[in-house]
Short mmCIF file of C-alpha atoms and ligand atoms in Angstrom, two decimals:
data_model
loop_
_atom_site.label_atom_id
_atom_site.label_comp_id
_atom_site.label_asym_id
_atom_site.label_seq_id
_atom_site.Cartn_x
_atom_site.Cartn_y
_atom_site.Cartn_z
CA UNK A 17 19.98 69.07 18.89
CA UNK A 18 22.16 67.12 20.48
CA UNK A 19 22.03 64.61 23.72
CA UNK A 20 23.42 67.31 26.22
CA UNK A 21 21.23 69.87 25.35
CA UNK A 22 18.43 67.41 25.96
CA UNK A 23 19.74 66.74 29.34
CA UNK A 24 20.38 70.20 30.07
CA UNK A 25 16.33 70.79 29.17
CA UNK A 26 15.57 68.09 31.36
CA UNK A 27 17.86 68.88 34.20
CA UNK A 28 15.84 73.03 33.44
CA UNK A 29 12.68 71.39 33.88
CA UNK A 30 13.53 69.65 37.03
CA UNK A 31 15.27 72.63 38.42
CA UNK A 32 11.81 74.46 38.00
CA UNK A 33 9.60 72.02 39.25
CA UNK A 34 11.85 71.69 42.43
CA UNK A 35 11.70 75.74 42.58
CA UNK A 36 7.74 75.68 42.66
CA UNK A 37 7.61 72.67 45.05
CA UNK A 38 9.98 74.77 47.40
CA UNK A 39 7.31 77.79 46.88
CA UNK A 40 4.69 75.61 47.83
CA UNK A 41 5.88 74.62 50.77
CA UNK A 42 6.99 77.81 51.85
CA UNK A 43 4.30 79.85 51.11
CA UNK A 44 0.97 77.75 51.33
CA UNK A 45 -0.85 80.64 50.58
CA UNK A 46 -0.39 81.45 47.18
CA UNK A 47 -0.80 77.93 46.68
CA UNK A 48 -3.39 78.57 43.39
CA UNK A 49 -1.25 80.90 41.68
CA UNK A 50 1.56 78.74 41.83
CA UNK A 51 -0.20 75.73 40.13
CA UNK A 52 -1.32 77.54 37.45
CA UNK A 53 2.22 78.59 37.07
CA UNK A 54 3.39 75.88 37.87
CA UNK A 55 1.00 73.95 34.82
CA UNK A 56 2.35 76.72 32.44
CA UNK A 57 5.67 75.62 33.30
CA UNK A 58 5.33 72.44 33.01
CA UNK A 59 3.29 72.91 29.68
CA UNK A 60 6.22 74.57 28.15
CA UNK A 61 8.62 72.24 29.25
CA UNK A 62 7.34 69.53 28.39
CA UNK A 63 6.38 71.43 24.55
CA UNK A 64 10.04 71.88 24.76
CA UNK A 65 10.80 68.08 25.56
CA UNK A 66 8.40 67.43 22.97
CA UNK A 67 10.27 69.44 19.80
CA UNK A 68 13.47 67.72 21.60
CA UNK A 69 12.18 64.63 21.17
CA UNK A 70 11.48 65.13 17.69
CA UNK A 71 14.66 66.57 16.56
CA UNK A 72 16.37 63.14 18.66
CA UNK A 73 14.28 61.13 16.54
CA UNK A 74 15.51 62.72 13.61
CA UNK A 75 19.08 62.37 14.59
CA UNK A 76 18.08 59.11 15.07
CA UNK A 77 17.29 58.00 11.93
CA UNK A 78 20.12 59.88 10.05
CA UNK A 79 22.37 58.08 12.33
CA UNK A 80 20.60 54.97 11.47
CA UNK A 81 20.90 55.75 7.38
CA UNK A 82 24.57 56.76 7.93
CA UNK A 83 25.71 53.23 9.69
CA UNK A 84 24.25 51.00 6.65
CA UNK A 85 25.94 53.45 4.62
CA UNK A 86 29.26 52.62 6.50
CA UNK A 87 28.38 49.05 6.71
CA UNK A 88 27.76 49.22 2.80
CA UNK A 89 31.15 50.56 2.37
CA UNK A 90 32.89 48.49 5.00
CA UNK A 91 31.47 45.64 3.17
CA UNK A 92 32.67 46.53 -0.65
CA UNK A 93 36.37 47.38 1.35
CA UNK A 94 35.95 43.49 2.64
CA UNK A 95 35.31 42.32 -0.96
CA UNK A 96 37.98 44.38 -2.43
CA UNK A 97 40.53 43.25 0.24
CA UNK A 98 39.05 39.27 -0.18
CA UNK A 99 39.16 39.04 -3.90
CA UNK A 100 41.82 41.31 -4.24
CA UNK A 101 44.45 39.39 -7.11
CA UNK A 102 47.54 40.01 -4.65
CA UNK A 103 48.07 38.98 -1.38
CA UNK A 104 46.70 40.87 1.43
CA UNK A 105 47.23 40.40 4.97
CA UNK A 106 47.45 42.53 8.69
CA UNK A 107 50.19 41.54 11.01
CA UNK A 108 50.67 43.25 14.69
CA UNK A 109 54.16 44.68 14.96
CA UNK A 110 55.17 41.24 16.12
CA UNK A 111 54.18 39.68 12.46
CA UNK A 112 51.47 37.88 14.11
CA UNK A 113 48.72 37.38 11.51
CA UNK A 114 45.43 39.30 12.04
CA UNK A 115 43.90 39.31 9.26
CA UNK A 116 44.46 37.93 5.35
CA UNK A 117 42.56 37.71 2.21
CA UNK A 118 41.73 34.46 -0.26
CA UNK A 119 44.91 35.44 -1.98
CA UNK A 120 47.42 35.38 0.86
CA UNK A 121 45.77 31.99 1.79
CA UNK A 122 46.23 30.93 -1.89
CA UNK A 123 49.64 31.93 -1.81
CA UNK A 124 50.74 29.95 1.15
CA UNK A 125 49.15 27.20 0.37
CA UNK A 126 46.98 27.34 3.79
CA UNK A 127 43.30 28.28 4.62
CA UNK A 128 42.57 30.97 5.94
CA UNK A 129 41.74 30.23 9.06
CA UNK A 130 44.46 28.12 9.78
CA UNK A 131 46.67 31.75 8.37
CA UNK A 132 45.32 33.67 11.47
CA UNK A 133 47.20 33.79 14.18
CA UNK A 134 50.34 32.20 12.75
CA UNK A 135 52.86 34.42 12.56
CA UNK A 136 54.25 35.60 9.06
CA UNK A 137 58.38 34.71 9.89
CA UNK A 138 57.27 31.05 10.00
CA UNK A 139 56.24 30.75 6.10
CA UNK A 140 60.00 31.94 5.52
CA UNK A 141 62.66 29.34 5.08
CA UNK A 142 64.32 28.67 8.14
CA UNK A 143 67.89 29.62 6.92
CA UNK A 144 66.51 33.51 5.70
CA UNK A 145 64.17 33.70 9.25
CA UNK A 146 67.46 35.77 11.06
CA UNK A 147 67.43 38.06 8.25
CA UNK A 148 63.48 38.18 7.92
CA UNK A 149 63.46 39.25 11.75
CA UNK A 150 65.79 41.98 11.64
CA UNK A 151 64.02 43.38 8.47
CA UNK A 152 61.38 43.49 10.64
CA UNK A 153 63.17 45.17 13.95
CA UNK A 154 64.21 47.65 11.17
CA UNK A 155 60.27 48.38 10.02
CA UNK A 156 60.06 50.04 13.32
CA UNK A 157 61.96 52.89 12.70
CA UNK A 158 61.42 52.57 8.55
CA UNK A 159 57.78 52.23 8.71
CA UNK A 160 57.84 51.19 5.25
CA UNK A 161 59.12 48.81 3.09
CA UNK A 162 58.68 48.80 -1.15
CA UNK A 163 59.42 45.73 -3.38
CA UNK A 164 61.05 43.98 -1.21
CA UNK A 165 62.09 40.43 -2.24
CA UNK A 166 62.29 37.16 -0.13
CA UNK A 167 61.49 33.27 -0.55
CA UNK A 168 58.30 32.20 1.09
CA UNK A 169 57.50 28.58 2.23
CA UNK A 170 54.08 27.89 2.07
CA UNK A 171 52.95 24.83 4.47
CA UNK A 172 52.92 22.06 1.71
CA UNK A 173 54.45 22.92 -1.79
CA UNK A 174 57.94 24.39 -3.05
CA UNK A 175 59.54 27.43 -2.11
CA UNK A 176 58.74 30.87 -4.35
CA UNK A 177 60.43 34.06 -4.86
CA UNK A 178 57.82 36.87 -3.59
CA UNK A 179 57.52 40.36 -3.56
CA UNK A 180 56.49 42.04 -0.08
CA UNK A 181 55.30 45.23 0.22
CA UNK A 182 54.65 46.40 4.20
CA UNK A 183 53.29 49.89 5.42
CA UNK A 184 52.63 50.53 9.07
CA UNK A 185 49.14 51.25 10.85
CA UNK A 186 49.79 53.20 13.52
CA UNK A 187 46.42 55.04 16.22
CA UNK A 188 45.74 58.07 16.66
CA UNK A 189 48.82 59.20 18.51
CA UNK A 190 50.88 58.07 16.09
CA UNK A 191 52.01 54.53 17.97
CA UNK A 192 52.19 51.22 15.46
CA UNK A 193 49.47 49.13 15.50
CA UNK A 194 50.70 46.57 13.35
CA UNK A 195 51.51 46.33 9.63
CA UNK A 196 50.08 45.90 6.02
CA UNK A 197 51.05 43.45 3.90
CA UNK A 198 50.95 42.99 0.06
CA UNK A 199 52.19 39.91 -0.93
CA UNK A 200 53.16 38.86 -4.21
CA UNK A 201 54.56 35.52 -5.88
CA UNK A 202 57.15 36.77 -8.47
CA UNK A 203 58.00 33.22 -9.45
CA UNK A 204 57.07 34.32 -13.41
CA UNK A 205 59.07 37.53 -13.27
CA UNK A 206 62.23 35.73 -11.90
CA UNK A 207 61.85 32.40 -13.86
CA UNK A 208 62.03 35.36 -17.20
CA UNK A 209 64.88 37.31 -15.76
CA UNK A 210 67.02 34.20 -15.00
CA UNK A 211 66.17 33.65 -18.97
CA UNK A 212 66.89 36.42 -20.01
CA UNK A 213 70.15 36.55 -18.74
CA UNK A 214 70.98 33.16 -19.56
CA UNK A 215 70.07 34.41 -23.23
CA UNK A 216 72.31 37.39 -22.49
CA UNK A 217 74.93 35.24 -21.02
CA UNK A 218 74.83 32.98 -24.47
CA UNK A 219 74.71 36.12 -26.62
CA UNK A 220 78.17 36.99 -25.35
CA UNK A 221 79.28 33.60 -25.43
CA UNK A 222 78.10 33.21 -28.76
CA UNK A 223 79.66 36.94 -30.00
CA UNK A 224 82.73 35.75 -28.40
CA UNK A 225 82.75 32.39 -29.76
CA UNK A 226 82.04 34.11 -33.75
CA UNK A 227 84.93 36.88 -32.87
CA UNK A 228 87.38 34.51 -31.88
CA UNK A 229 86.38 32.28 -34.86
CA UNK A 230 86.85 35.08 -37.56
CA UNK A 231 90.07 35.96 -35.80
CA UNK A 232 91.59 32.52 -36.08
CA UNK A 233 90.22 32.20 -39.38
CA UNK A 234 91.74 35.51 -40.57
CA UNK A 235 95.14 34.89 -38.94
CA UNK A 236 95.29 31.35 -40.75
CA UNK A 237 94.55 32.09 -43.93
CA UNK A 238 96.95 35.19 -44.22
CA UNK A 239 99.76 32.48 -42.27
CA UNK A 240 98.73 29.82 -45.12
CA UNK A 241 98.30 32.41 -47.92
CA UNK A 242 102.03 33.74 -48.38
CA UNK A 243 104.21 30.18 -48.49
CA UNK A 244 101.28 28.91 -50.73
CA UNK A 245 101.87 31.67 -53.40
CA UNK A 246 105.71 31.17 -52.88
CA UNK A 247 104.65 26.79 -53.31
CA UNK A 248 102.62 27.58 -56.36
CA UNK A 249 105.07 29.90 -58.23
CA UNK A 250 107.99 28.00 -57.78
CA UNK A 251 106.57 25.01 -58.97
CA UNK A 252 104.99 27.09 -62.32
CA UNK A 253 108.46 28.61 -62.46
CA UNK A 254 110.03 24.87 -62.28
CA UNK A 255 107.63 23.48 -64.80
CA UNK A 256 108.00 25.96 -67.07
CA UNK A 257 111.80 25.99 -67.27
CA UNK A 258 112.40 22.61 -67.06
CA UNK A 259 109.02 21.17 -68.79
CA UNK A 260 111.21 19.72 -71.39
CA UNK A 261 113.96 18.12 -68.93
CA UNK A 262 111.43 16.62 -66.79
CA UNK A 263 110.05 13.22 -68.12
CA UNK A 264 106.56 12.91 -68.20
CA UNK A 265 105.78 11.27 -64.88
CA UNK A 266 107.81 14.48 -63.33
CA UNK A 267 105.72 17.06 -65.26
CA UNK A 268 102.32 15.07 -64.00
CA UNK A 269 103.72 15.35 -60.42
CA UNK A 270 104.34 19.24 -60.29
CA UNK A 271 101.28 19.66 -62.43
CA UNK A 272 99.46 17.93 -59.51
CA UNK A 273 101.38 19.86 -57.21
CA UNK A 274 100.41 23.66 -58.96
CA UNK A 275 96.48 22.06 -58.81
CA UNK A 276 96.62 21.37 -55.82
CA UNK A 277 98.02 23.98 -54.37
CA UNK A 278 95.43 26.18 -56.62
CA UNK A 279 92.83 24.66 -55.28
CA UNK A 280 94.39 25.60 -51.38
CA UNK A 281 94.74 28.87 -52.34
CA UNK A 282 91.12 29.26 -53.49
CA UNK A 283 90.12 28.09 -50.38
CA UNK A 284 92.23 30.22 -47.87
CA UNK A 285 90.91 33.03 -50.20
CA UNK A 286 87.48 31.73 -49.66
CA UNK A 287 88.03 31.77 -45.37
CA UNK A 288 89.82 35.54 -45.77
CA UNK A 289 86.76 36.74 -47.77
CA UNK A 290 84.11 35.18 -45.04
CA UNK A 291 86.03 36.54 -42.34
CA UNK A 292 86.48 39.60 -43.52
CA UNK A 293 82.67 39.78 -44.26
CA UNK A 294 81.64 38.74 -40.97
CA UNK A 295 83.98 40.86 -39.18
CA UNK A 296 82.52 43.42 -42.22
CA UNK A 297 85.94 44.14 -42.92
CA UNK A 298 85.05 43.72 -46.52
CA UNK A 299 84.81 47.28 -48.60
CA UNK A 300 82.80 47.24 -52.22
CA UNK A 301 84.84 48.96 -54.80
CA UNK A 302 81.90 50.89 -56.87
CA UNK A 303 81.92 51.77 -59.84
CA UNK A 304 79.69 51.82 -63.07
CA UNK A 305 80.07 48.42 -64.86
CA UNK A 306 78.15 46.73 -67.59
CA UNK A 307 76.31 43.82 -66.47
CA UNK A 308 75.24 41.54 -69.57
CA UNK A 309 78.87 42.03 -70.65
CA UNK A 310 80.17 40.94 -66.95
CA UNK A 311 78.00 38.07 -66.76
CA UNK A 312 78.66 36.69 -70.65
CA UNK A 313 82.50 36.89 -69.80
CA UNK A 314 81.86 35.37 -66.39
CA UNK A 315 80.23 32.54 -67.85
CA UNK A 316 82.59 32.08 -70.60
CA UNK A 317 85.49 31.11 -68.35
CA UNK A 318 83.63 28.25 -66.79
CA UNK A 319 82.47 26.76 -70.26
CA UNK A 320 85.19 24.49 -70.04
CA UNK A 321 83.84 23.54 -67.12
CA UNK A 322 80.50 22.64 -68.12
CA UNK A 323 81.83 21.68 -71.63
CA UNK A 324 83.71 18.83 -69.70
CA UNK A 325 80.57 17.28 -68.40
CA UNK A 326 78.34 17.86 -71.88
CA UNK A 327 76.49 20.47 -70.26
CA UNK A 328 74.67 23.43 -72.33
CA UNK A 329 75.85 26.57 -70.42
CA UNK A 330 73.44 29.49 -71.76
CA UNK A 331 72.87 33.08 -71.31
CA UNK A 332 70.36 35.64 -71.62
CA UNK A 333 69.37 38.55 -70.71
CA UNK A 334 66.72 41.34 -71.51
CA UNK A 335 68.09 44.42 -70.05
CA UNK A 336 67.78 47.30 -71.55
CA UNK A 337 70.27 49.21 -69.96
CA UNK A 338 72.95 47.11 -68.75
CA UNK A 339 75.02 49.45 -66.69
CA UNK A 340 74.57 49.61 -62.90
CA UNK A 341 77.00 50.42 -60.17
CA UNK A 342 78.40 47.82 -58.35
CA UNK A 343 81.90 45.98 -57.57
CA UNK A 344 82.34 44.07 -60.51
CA UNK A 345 85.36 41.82 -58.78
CA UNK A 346 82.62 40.77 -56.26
CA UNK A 347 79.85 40.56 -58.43
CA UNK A 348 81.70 38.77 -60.52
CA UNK A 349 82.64 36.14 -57.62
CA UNK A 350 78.56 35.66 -56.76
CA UNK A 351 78.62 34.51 -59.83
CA UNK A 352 81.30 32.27 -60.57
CA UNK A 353 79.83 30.44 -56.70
CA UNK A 354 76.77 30.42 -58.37
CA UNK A 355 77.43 28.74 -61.98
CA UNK A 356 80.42 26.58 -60.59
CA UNK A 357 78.18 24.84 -58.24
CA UNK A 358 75.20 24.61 -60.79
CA UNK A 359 77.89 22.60 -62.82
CA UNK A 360 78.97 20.95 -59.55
CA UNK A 361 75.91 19.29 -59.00
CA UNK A 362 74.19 19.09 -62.76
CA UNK A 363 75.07 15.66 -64.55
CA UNK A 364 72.18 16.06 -67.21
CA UNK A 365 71.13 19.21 -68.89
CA UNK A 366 72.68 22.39 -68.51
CA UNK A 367 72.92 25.34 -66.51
CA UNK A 368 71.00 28.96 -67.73
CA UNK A 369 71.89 32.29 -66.64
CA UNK A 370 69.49 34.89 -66.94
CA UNK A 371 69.78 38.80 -66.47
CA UNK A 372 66.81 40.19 -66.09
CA UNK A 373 65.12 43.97 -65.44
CA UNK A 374 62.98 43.88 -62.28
CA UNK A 375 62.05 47.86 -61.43
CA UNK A 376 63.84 50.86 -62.48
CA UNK A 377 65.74 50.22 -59.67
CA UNK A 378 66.39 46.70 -59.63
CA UNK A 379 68.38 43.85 -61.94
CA UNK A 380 67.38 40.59 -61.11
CA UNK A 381 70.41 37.71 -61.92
CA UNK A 382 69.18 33.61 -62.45
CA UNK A 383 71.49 30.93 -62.17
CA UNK A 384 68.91 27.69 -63.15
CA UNK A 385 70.30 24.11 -63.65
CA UNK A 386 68.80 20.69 -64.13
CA UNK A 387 70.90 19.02 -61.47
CA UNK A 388 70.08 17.15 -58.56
CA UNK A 389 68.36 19.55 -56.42
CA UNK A 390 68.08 20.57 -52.90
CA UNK A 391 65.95 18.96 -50.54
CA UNK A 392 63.43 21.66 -49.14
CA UNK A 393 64.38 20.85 -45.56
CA UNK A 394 67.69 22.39 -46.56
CA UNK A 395 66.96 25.41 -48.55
CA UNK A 396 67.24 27.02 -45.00
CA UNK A 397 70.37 26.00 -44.26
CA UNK A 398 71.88 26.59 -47.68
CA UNK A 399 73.48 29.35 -46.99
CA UNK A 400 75.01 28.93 -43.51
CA UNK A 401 78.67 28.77 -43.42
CA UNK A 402 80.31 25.13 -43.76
CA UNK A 403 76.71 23.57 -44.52
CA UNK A 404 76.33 21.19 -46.97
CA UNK A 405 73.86 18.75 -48.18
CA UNK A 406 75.34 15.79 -48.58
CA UNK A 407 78.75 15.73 -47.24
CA UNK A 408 79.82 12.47 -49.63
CA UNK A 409 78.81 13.89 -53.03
CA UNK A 410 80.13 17.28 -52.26
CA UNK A 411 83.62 16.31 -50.63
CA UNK A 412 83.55 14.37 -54.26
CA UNK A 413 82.85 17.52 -55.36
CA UNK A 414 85.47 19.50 -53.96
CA UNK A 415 84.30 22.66 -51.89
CA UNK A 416 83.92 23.39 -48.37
CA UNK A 417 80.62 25.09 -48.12
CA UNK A 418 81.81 28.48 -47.72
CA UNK A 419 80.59 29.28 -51.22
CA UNK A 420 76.89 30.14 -51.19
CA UNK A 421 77.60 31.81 -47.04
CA UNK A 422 79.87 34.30 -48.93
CA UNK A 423 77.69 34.93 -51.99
CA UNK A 424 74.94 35.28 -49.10
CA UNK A 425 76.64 38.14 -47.39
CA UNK A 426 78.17 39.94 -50.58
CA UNK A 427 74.66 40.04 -52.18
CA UNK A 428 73.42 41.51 -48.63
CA UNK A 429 76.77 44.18 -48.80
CA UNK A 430 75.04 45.13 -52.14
CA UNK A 431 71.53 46.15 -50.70
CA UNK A 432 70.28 42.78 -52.43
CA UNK A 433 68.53 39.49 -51.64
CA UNK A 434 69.54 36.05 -52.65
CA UNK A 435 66.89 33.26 -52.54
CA UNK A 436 66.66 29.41 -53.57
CA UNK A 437 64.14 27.34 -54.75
CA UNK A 438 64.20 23.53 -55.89
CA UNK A 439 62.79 20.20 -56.94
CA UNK A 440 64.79 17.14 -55.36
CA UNK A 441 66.44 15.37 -59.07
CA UNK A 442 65.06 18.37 -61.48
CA UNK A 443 67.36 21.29 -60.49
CA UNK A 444 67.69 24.17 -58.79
CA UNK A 445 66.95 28.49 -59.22
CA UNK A 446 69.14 30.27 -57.36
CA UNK A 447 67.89 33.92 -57.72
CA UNK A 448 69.96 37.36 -56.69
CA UNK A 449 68.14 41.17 -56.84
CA UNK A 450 70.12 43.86 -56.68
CA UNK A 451 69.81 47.69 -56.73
CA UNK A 452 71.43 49.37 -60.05
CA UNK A 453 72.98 51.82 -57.35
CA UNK A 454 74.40 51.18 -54.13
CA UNK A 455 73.14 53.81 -51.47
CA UNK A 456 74.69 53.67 -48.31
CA UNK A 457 72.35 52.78 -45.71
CA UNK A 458 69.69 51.52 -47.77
CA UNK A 459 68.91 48.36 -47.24
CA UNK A 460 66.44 47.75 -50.33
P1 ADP B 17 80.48 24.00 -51.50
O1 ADP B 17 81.84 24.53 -51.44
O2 ADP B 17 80.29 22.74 -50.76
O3 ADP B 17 79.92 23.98 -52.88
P2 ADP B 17 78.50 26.03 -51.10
O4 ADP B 17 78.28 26.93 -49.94
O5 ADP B 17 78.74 26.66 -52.41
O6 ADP B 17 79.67 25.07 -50.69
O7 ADP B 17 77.26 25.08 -51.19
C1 ADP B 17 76.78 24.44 -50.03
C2 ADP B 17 76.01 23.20 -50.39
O8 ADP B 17 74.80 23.57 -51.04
C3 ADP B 17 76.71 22.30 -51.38
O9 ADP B 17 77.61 21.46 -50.73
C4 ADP B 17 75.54 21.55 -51.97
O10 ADP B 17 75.16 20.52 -51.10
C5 ADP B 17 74.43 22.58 -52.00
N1 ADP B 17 74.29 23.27 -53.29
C6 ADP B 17 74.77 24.48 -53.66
N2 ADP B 17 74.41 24.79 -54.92
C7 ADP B 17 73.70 23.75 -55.39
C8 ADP B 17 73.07 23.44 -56.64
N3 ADP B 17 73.09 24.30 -57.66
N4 ADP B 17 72.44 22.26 -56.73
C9 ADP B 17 72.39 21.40 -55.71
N5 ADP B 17 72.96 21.61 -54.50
C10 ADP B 17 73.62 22.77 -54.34
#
């Protein structure tokens, strides 16, 4: 039952007991009858008033259980909006702040009850505040506003890139009360993006740099490769048919002149090969070869080499089947790098090759010396392009320290790995897997 049918009962009973008081003054007479009529009446009225009564209190207490359970709610929305992680905060449509949450006061550096009432344009750096404003004329007609990205100044402390996030309140009639804020400091997320596209930025730098590099590098060597074949065979062509006219000191000076120039052309043939490997120009010409007989003969033209210095130069191997497919021009040129530098840098001892059978699959090549070693803060390095470990010894040495960057990336062209170990003064392993077939694509 509700309130205006309990009027309307009173208001009934009223009506009837002004009906019977008009009867008894009219008609004295009856006067009797109409109070016993007038008690039933009244009786059922106020039985009536009474069940009215009850159902009120009733209502009563429902309504009574229904506002704690609002309150109850209203009161979990109030912690969710004040521990909330992000920023909240109510503005009227001016951007007058109405209400805000721990976070928002975190965020701008202000307590919150210093927040309320300030409006939100004046934590935005004066020079964006024109632009803030008409955002905010626009919200008007937008009534909505996603992800949208500003600086905020809190009261004390530095300027930080946020992320706003507005929706409009309007009443009942559809008329805007004021707006909802979600405010977010994207400092992080910006600080990574600028990163990112610094790293970007480098990466394409860097790219550029490298292709430039190999492009130079390319266009030199093939500039520097033609009148050094022309320097070299003339002067083999001179010293061979005039080696008996020219007096000693002559023949010593062209003979110079055809090392030397030797020596140039290795290393413009060196530069070509890297640049063509980095720019992976560089093709593999497979075929089936045998690889204790490549490696003897390989070996066998550097003996003089190591025969010069006293050194043993040995091989062995304990391959079954020696045959794999592979370029044996290139494999061939991992290992004259290899064994020419073991020499290089081996004054005692000797140098030991070793061919060995790792899988079905795999051959495993060893070039071990007894030389002076590589420091282990280098064995990283090693194989960069241009890197060497001691700059005096090895310009002694000859070489540029392309060697060991090419035999890097040939080994990788073949599907294999190359890896180093070393004592400092005892010598060094340098030791090269490779599959007995090439398949394209596979990387091991
Ligand atoms: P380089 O033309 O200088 O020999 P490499 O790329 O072949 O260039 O070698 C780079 C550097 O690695 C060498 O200068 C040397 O310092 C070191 N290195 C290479 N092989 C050996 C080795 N067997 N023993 C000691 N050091 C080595």
């Amino acid at each position: 039952m509700n309130l205006d049918k309990f009027g309307q009962q009173i208001e009934e009973v009223l009506h009837r007991s002004q009906l019977l008081e008009d009867c008894v003054s009219t008609s004295p007479r009856q006067h009797e009858h109409l109070l016993a009529q007038a008690f039933e009446e009244l009786r059922t009225a106020l039985e009536e008033l009474r069940v009215a009564e009850e159902e009120l209190r009733q209502q009563n207490e429902q309504l009574v259980v229904a506002r704690q359970e609002i309150e109850v709610e209203r009161l979990r929305y109030q912690e969710l909006f004040e521990f909330a992680p992000d920023g909240y905060l109510v503005t009227d449509t001016y951007g007058k702040i109405l209400e805000a949450n721990r976070a928002a006061a975190t965020v701008l550096n202000i307590s919150k009850n210093y927040l309320i009432g300030k409006t939100l344009s004046s934590f935005v750096p004066e020079e964006e505040r024109y632009a803030f404003r008409s955002q905010l004329t626009r919200l008007h007609d937008i009534e909505q506003i996603q992800e949208w990205e500003i600086r905020l100044q809190p009261r004390r402390g530095h300027i930080f890139d946020a992320s706003l996030n507005v929706t409009t309140i309007k009443d009942k009639q559809g008329q805007p009360l004021g707006w909802r804020w979600l405010v977010r400091d994207i400092t992080a997320r910006k600080q990574a993006e600028a990163k990112l596209q610094a790293i970007q930025l480098q990466n394409m730098q860097l790219q550029e740099v490298a292709r430039i590099r190999t492009q130079i590098m390319s266009v030199l060597s093939h500039e520097l490769r033609t009148p050094m074949n022309s320097i070299l065979g003339f002067s083999q062509l001179l010293l061979r048919r005039y080696y008996h006219l020219f007096p000693p000191e002559i023949r010593d000076m062209v003979e110079r002149i055809i090392k030397s120039g030797k020596h140039l052309l290795t290393l413009i043939e060196s530069i070509l090969d890297f640049s063509r490997l980095e720019s992976d120009k560089l093709e593999l010409k497979l075929q089936e070869l045998n690889l204790v007989e490549l490696v003897t003969a390989t070996t066998e033209e550097l003996r003089l080499l190591a025969e010069q210095k006293n050194l043993a130069l040995v091989v062995h191997s304990n391959l079954e089947n020696p045959r794999i497919v592979n370029d044996s021009v290139r494999v061939q040129q991992v290992l004259v790098n290899l064994i020419s530098n073991a020499i290089k840098f081996t004054e005692t001892g000797g140098v030991f090759v070793e061919v060995q059978q790792l899988n079905p699959n795999r051959v495993v090549l060893m070039v071990k010396d007894t030389g002076i070693g590589i420091p282990e803060s280098e064995l990283t390095n090693i194989f960069q392009e241009f890197w060497q470990v001691d700059r005096s010894t090895t310009r002694k040495q000859g070489g540029v320290g392309l060697g060991l960057a090419i035999v890097e990336k040939l080994v990788r062209l073949m599907k294999g790995t190359i890896t180093v170990s070393s004592n400092l003064g005892q010598g060094s392993t340098f030791r090269v897997e490779l599959p007995r077939q090439i398949c394209p694509g596979l990387t091991h």
